[in-house]
Short mmCIF file of N, CA, C and O in Angstrom, two decimals:
data_model
loop_
_atom_site.label_atom_id
_atom_site.label_comp_id
_atom_site.label_asym_id
_atom_site.label_seq_id
_atom_site.Cartn_x
_atom_site.Cartn_y
_atom_site.Cartn_z
N LEU A 1 19.95 8.07 -6.67
CA LEU A 1 18.67 8.21 -7.63
C LEU A 1 17.45 8.14 -7.59
O LEU A 1 17.14 8.32 -7.64
N TYR A 2 17.76 6.84 -7.51
CA TYR A 2 16.08 6.16 -7.27
C TYR A 2 15.96 4.94 -6.47
O TYR A 2 16.79 3.95 -5.99
N THR A 3 14.49 5.09 -5.88
CA THR A 3 14.43 4.08 -4.84
C THR A 3 13.19 3.65 -5.10
O THR A 3 11.80 3.80 -5.36
N GLY A 4 12.93 1.74 -4.99
CA GLY A 4 11.96 1.50 -5.61
C GLY A 4 11.91 -0.03 -4.52
O GLY A 4 12.04 -0.89 -4.68
N VAL A 5 11.03 0.29 -3.55
CA VAL A 5 10.60 -0.89 -2.19
C VAL A 5 9.44 -1.81 -2.49
O VAL A 5 8.78 -0.93 -2.36
N LYS A 6 9.41 -2.75 -1.54
CA LYS A 6 8.04 -3.53 -1.80
C LYS A 6 8.35 -3.86 -0.97
O LYS A 6 9.55 -5.06 -0.21
N GLY A 7 7.24 -4.27 -0.05
CA GLY A 7 7.20 -4.77 1.57
C GLY A 7 6.14 -5.79 2.19
O GLY A 7 4.83 -4.96 2.13
N PRO A 8 5.84 -6.96 2.34
CA PRO A 8 4.67 -7.47 3.28
C PRO A 8 4.11 -7.11 4.16
O PRO A 8 5.50 -7.60 5.32
N ASN A 9 3.14 -7.37 4.54
CA ASN A 9 3.11 -6.91 6.25
C ASN A 9 1.99 -7.96 6.19
O ASN A 9 0.69 -8.19 6.31
N ASN A 10 2.00 -9.40 6.59
CA ASN A 10 1.23 -10.24 6.91
C ASN A 10 0.59 -10.15 7.87
O ASN A 10 1.23 -10.29 9.22
N MET A 11 -0.89 -9.88 7.89
CA MET A 11 -1.75 -9.65 8.83
C MET A 11 -2.61 -10.80 9.24
O MET A 11 -3.49 -11.00 10.31
N GLY A 12 -2.28 -12.13 8.75
CA GLY A 12 -3.06 -13.19 9.19
C GLY A 12 -2.06 -14.56 9.79
O GLY A 12 -0.99 -14.20 9.78
N ASP A 13 -2.59 -15.64 9.41
CA ASP A 13 -1.70 -17.15 9.84
C ASP A 13 -0.67 -16.99 8.73
O ASP A 13 -0.20 -17.86 9.04
N GLY A 14 -1.09 -16.54 7.36
CA GLY A 14 0.11 -17.27 6.45
C GLY A 14 -0.03 -18.33 5.90
O GLY A 14 0.01 -18.54 4.63
N LYS A 15 -1.56 -18.82 5.90
CA LYS A 15 -1.43 -19.95 5.64
C LYS A 15 -2.65 -19.97 4.78
O LYS A 15 -3.28 -20.59 3.93
N ASP A 16 -4.33 -18.85 4.51
CA ASP A 16 -5.09 -18.76 3.68
C ASP A 16 -5.09 -17.16 2.70
O ASP A 16 -5.12 -15.91 3.66
N VAL A 17 -4.14 -17.43 2.03
CA VAL A 17 -3.90 -16.31 1.30
C VAL A 17 -5.00 -16.02 0.14
O VAL A 17 -4.35 -15.32 -0.91
N SER A 18 -5.53 -16.61 0.04
CA SER A 18 -6.84 -16.65 -0.88
C SER A 18 -7.72 -15.27 -0.61
O SER A 18 -7.92 -15.01 1.09
N TYR A 19 -8.14 -14.58 -1.77
CA TYR A 19 -9.13 -13.62 -1.55
C TYR A 19 -9.64 -13.21 -1.84
O TYR A 19 -9.87 -13.32 -3.38
N THR A 20 -10.67 -11.96 -1.92
CA THR A 20 -12.31 -11.65 -3.46
C THR A 20 -11.79 -10.38 -3.55
O THR A 20 -12.71 -10.15 -4.50
N LYS A 21 -11.67 -9.78 -2.70
CA LYS A 21 -11.00 -8.07 -2.63
C LYS A 21 -9.95 -7.48 -2.39
O LYS A 21 -9.08 -8.08 -1.72
N ILE A 22 -9.81 -6.49 -3.18
CA ILE A 22 -8.66 -5.80 -3.12
C ILE A 22 -9.10 -3.94 -2.81
O ILE A 22 -9.38 -3.72 -3.69
N GLY A 23 -7.95 -3.58 -1.70
CA GLY A 23 -8.07 -2.15 -1.60
C GLY A 23 -6.75 -1.04 -1.71
O GLY A 23 -5.72 -1.87 -1.43
N LYS A 24 -6.95 -0.61 -2.01
CA LYS A 24 -5.33 0.68 -2.59
C LYS A 24 -5.63 2.17 -1.68
O LYS A 24 -7.16 2.14 -1.95
N ALA A 25 -4.36 2.30 -1.34
CA ALA A 25 -5.06 3.78 -0.84
C ALA A 25 -2.91 4.05 -1.17
O ALA A 25 -1.90 3.51 -1.23
N SER A 26 -3.20 5.63 -1.48
CA SER A 26 -1.73 6.14 -1.75
C SER A 26 -1.37 7.40 -1.29
O SER A 26 -2.55 8.36 -1.03
N ALA A 27 -0.74 8.30 -1.17
CA ALA A 27 0.07 9.21 -1.19
C ALA A 27 1.32 9.27 -1.89
O ALA A 27 1.87 8.71 -2.28
N CYS A 28 1.74 10.98 -2.00
CA CYS A 28 2.43 10.90 -2.85
C CYS A 28 3.48 12.49 -1.94
O CYS A 28 2.98 12.92 -1.37
N SER A 29 4.50 12.85 -2.67
CA SER A 29 5.57 13.73 -1.92
C SER A 29 5.81 14.22 -3.45
O SER A 29 6.73 13.45 -4.66
N ILE A 30 6.27 15.84 -2.89
CA ILE A 30 7.22 16.39 -4.13
C ILE A 30 7.99 17.37 -3.65
O ILE A 30 8.01 18.08 -2.43
N LEU A 31 9.59 17.22 -3.97
CA LEU A 31 10.19 17.76 -3.62
C LEU A 31 10.86 17.45 -1.78
O LEU A 31 11.16 18.44 -1.34
N SER A 32 10.07 16.48 -1.42
CA SER A 32 10.37 16.20 0.26
C SER A 32 9.27 17.18 0.54
O SER A 32 10.17 17.43 2.45
N LEU A 33 8.73 18.09 -0.13
CA LEU A 33 8.45 18.94 0.81
C LEU A 33 7.22 19.42 1.11
O LEU A 33 5.95 19.60 2.15
N ILE A 34 6.50 18.93 0.04
CA ILE A 34 4.70 18.37 0.39
C ILE A 34 4.38 17.27 0.14
O ILE A 34 5.07 16.48 -0.88
N ALA A 35 3.46 16.72 0.60
CA ALA A 35 2.93 15.78 0.68
C ALA A 35 1.48 15.43 0.94
O ALA A 35 0.91 15.89 1.76
N THR A 36 0.88 14.58 0.11
CA THR A 36 -0.48 14.89 0.26
C THR A 36 -1.19 12.98 0.12
O THR A 36 -0.65 12.37 -0.87
N GLY A 37 -2.34 12.88 0.20
CA GLY A 37 -3.02 11.67 0.02
C GLY A 37 -2.86 10.84 1.83
O GLY A 37 -2.66 11.18 2.56
N ASP A 38 -3.82 9.56 1.35
CA ASP A 38 -4.00 8.74 2.35
C ASP A 38 -3.05 7.26 2.29
O ASP A 38 -4.41 6.60 1.49
N ALA A 39 -2.77 6.77 2.54
CA ALA A 39 -1.64 5.80 2.21
C ALA A 39 -1.52 4.52 3.39
O ALA A 39 -1.50 3.62 3.67
N SER A 40 -2.46 4.92 4.47
CA SER A 40 -3.33 4.09 5.47
C SER A 40 -3.65 2.79 5.57
O SER A 40 -4.82 2.70 4.40
N LEU A 41 -3.71 2.11 5.85
CA LEU A 41 -4.12 0.47 6.08
C LEU A 41 -5.82 0.98 6.12
O LEU A 41 -6.39 0.23 5.19
N GLU A 42 -6.07 1.41 7.30
CA GLU A 42 -7.54 1.82 7.11
C GLU A 42 -8.31 2.35 6.06
O GLU A 42 -9.22 1.89 5.05
N LYS A 43 -7.56 3.56 5.45
CA LYS A 43 -8.33 3.69 3.84
C LYS A 43 -8.19 2.72 2.72
O LYS A 43 -9.11 2.76 2.27
N ALA A 44 -7.08 1.73 2.76
CA ALA A 44 -7.46 0.95 1.97
C ALA A 44 -8.20 -0.02 2.11
O ALA A 44 -8.53 -0.76 1.12
N ILE A 45 -8.19 -0.91 3.14
CA ILE A 45 -9.70 -0.95 3.93
C ILE A 45 -11.13 -0.93 3.30
O ILE A 45 -11.75 -1.45 2.93
N GLN A 46 -11.03 0.37 3.57
CA GLN A 46 -12.18 1.18 2.99
C GLN A 46 -12.57 1.03 1.66
O GLN A 46 -13.40 0.77 1.30
N ASN A 47 -11.22 1.40 1.34
CA ASN A 47 -11.27 1.66 -0.63
C ASN A 47 -11.67 0.12 -0.88
O ASN A 47 -12.60 0.51 -2.08
N GLY A 48 -11.59 -0.82 -0.87
CA GLY A 48 -12.14 -2.25 -0.99
C GLY A 48 -12.67 -2.87 -0.35
O GLY A 48 -13.23 -3.96 -1.05
N GLY A 49 -13.85 -2.40 0.54
CA GLY A 49 -14.77 -2.81 1.54
C GLY A 49 -14.47 -4.08 1.96
O GLY A 49 -15.28 -4.88 1.87
N ILE A 50 -13.87 -4.02 2.49
CA ILE A 50 -12.82 -5.11 2.93
C ILE A 50 -13.24 -5.27 4.85
O ILE A 50 -13.07 -4.34 5.14
N LYS A 51 -14.26 -6.71 4.69
CA LYS A 51 -14.38 -6.93 6.38
C LYS A 51 -12.95 -8.01 6.82
O LYS A 51 -12.94 -7.27 8.09
N THR A 52 -12.45 -8.70 6.63
CA THR A 52 -11.41 -9.61 7.03
C THR A 52 -10.48 -9.07 6.03
O THR A 52 -10.13 -9.56 5.11
N VAL A 53 -9.40 -9.19 6.39
CA VAL A 53 -7.89 -8.60 6.20
C VAL A 53 -6.83 -10.13 5.69
O VAL A 53 -7.13 -10.26 6.93
N LYS A 54 -6.33 -10.42 4.53
CA LYS A 54 -5.49 -11.53 4.23
C LYS A 54 -4.31 -11.10 4.49
O LYS A 54 -3.35 -12.02 5.13
N TRP A 55 -3.98 -10.35 3.94
CA TRP A 55 -2.55 -10.02 3.73
C TRP A 55 -2.11 -8.28 3.03
O TRP A 55 -3.74 -7.83 2.78
N VAL A 56 -1.46 -7.60 3.83
CA VAL A 56 -0.97 -6.44 3.24
C VAL A 56 0.39 -6.26 2.39
O VAL A 56 1.20 -6.73 3.12
N ASP A 57 0.52 -5.62 1.72
CA ASP A 57 1.36 -4.99 0.52
C ASP A 57 2.17 -3.83 0.73
O ASP A 57 0.67 -2.77 0.96
N TYR A 58 3.38 -3.23 0.92
CA TYR A 58 3.56 -1.79 0.41
C TYR A 58 4.68 -1.66 -0.66
O TYR A 58 5.30 -2.38 -0.59
N GLN A 59 4.54 -0.63 -0.80
CA GLN A 59 5.21 0.26 -2.00
C GLN A 59 5.92 1.23 -1.62
O GLN A 59 4.56 2.38 -1.50
N ALA A 60 6.98 1.95 -2.10
CA ALA A 60 7.35 2.69 -2.19
C ALA A 60 8.61 3.15 -3.26
O ALA A 60 9.17 2.41 -3.63
N ASP A 61 8.08 3.94 -4.02
CA ASP A 61 8.83 4.94 -5.26
C ASP A 61 9.22 5.99 -4.70
O ASP A 61 8.55 6.99 -4.88
N ASN A 62 10.46 6.48 -4.94
CA ASN A 62 11.16 7.75 -4.98
C ASN A 62 11.90 8.18 -6.30
O ASN A 62 13.01 7.01 -6.21
N PHE A 63 12.32 9.42 -6.58
CA PHE A 63 13.18 9.61 -8.07
C PHE A 63 13.80 11.01 -7.59
O PHE A 63 13.58 12.02 -7.45
N LEU A 64 14.74 10.56 -6.69
CA LEU A 64 15.84 11.75 -6.65
C LEU A 64 15.11 13.06 -5.55
O LEU A 64 15.74 14.22 -5.26
N GLY A 65 14.38 12.05 -4.93
CA GLY A 65 13.79 13.16 -3.46
C GLY A 65 12.71 13.97 -3.95
O GLY A 65 11.87 14.70 -3.86
N ILE A 66 12.50 14.11 -5.43
CA ILE A 66 11.89 15.07 -5.95
C ILE A 66 10.28 14.85 -6.11
O ILE A 66 9.39 15.31 -6.08
N TYR A 67 10.04 13.38 -6.47
CA TYR A 67 8.97 12.77 -6.81
C TYR A 67 8.71 11.29 -5.95
O TYR A 67 9.29 10.84 -6.33
N GLY A 68 7.68 11.06 -5.54
CA GLY A 68 7.79 10.01 -4.49
C GLY A 68 6.31 9.76 -4.10
O GLY A 68 5.56 10.18 -4.13
N THR A 69 5.66 8.19 -4.40
CA THR A 69 4.84 7.78 -4.10
C THR A 69 4.63 6.62 -3.29
O THR A 69 5.89 6.24 -3.22
N TYR A 70 3.90 6.76 -2.36
CA TYR A 70 3.71 5.46 -1.35
C TYR A 70 2.28 4.60 -1.00
O TYR A 70 1.25 5.70 -1.45
N THR A 71 2.30 3.28 -1.67
CA THR A 71 0.94 2.91 -1.71
C THR A 71 0.82 1.64 -0.91
O THR A 71 1.61 1.01 -0.88
N THR A 72 -0.49 1.68 -0.11
CA THR A 72 -0.57 0.44 0.52
C THR A 72 -1.85 -0.64 -0.13
O THR A 72 -2.56 0.02 -0.47
N THR A 73 -1.52 -1.63 -0.24
CA THR A 73 -2.33 -2.39 -0.79
C THR A 73 -3.08 -3.62 0.04
O THR A 73 -2.10 -4.39 0.35
N VAL A 74 -4.17 -3.94 0.71
CA VAL A 74 -4.98 -5.20 1.02
C VAL A 74 -5.58 -5.95 0.14
O VAL A 74 -6.41 -5.69 -0.45
N TYR A 75 -5.19 -6.88 0.84
CA TYR A 75 -6.58 -8.35 0.60
C TYR A 75 -6.71 -8.98 1.19
O TYR A 75 -6.38 -9.06 2.03
N GLY A 76 -8.44 -9.46 0.71
CA GLY A 76 -9.06 -9.81 1.90
C GLY A 76 -10.30 -10.25 1.23
O GLY A 76 -10.55 -9.98 -0.03
N ASP A 77 -11.33 -10.31 2.20
CA ASP A 77 -12.80 -10.81 1.61
C ASP A 77 -13.75 -9.80 2.36
O ASP A 77 -13.54 -8.75 3.40
#
């Protein structure tokens, strides 16, 4: 009925997780027929004005295949 998942994608060595900037990018899907948006890592980095990536998180939410959102969040400097 509902899917809500989050997943980390460590882009660094995992030791320095301090950051000064956050960038997000999202896409959505309707009826699994139409999808729009850009949830790419590149877009999230651009949106946050990030030069050095420290950490990346991913989140996907879907309700009955009717509506879904997909978000990439980048933390860095």
